């Protein structure tokens, strides 16, 4: 009988995107989603290190699972995401019964780490400092049949005083435009009508490719794909909101008149 899993997600849209990949990887490894109201054989927490009380939520849920794990040692618990990237040793100190701790750069390693932990009967920690696979290249179990996340970049080159994201997600890495377009076309062929382009600093897209104006270009190219009805993006940075992007938004009906723009500070020195 196939083992079951559940994925608990905290934090931003990129984490939701990554959780779809985690679920897809577990599907591919032969596991199946746990039925609602049942205890899964594998519980994966995809964590956040930015939003308030995200760590308290994690440790509260881990404490809840402790007696269940004690009664059923074959059950496996994995912790990934930004908090795992930041606090891997602390997680195992507070919850030594956790089987796997993995970071933001090696989501694709989870099935192997779970199997290694099962065979060796000891916790596995694997935190990489650079991206193993671009997340959108991994298999996915999408949570909606009609809308989808598509990551075009990962990481951030800004050094905002208050923000830990660059330390956890790394420097910006841009995905080749042809790969993005191929993924969107495939999704539209599957019935998706709404796409949200993702990046920690999504409208800085092109920095890693050495191409100025690449974000406006990719908006136009994606919007032109036949069958796509709505296109959104998040999260942009005010500094990179150039006139060509505004022009595309104003003249392209498929690009929605919607902005998700965090404004944590109005100080140039803090945002520098």
Phi, psi and omega in degrees: 000136182292142175284151184255160180218161169218149180238121177259129186242130173242146169104215196274179180295329177295325176292322175299315176302313181294325179294327174298323178289320177301314178297319178297320178296318180291322173302312183297330180278359176102002177274163179231151179298140178289142176294149180303133178086000178251155179275123182284154174285331179231126178243122180246128174254120175258107199259168180236145176243011185248310186287148185300135175068011179298322179291323178297322177298316180299307185292330174296317179290324177295321178296321178298323183280344185306308180293330178292318178295321180296321180284337182224080184300339180287341175297143180239142179237129178236141178236122178231190177089194190292321179293324176294320177299324185273319193235040187303318181290322180295321180301313181288332176292318181280331183221075185295349179276357175294135185274322186221135170236121181226157188258193183283342186264352185223046177306322183296345182275352189305310181302320179294318180294321177297317180293320178296318179296323180293315183288315185275347179056042174209156184296144178245126175242125176219107179239116179262154181261355176220159187294129179279310177221141172297127191304326183290349178276352182274157176297156185219146164252103185281140185275353177222142179277343189244344177229154185209149171271141174225116181277132178251344176206158177226138178093177185207138179263000179282162180231047179303134188305320189270355195251131181262354187304314180301328179289335184260328181256349177086181178290161184295132173233124183262141179274139178305137184301322182298325179292320178298312182297320179296320179295316180297316179300317180296320179294317179298321177298334179272359177109000178289134180244349180229130180239138170242117177281134185242148171186149176301326175224072198300324184275005169271004180310134181112342180302312181288344180263354182068032184234107176289143180077011184293328182291316176300321181294317182290327175301312181296317183294316179294316182298334183278354182290125184297128179103342177280129184257328183220139179228128177232172175207151176196150357252129180275163176249135182306323183296329184263010179275086187272165183300325181293327177292316178299320179297317179297317179298322184286332189248359184243104185302329182292330178283117187290145177282065188219130178234129172249093187236103178297134178237077184284338183202151174255011184263122178298323183292324178287325181274358184284000000 
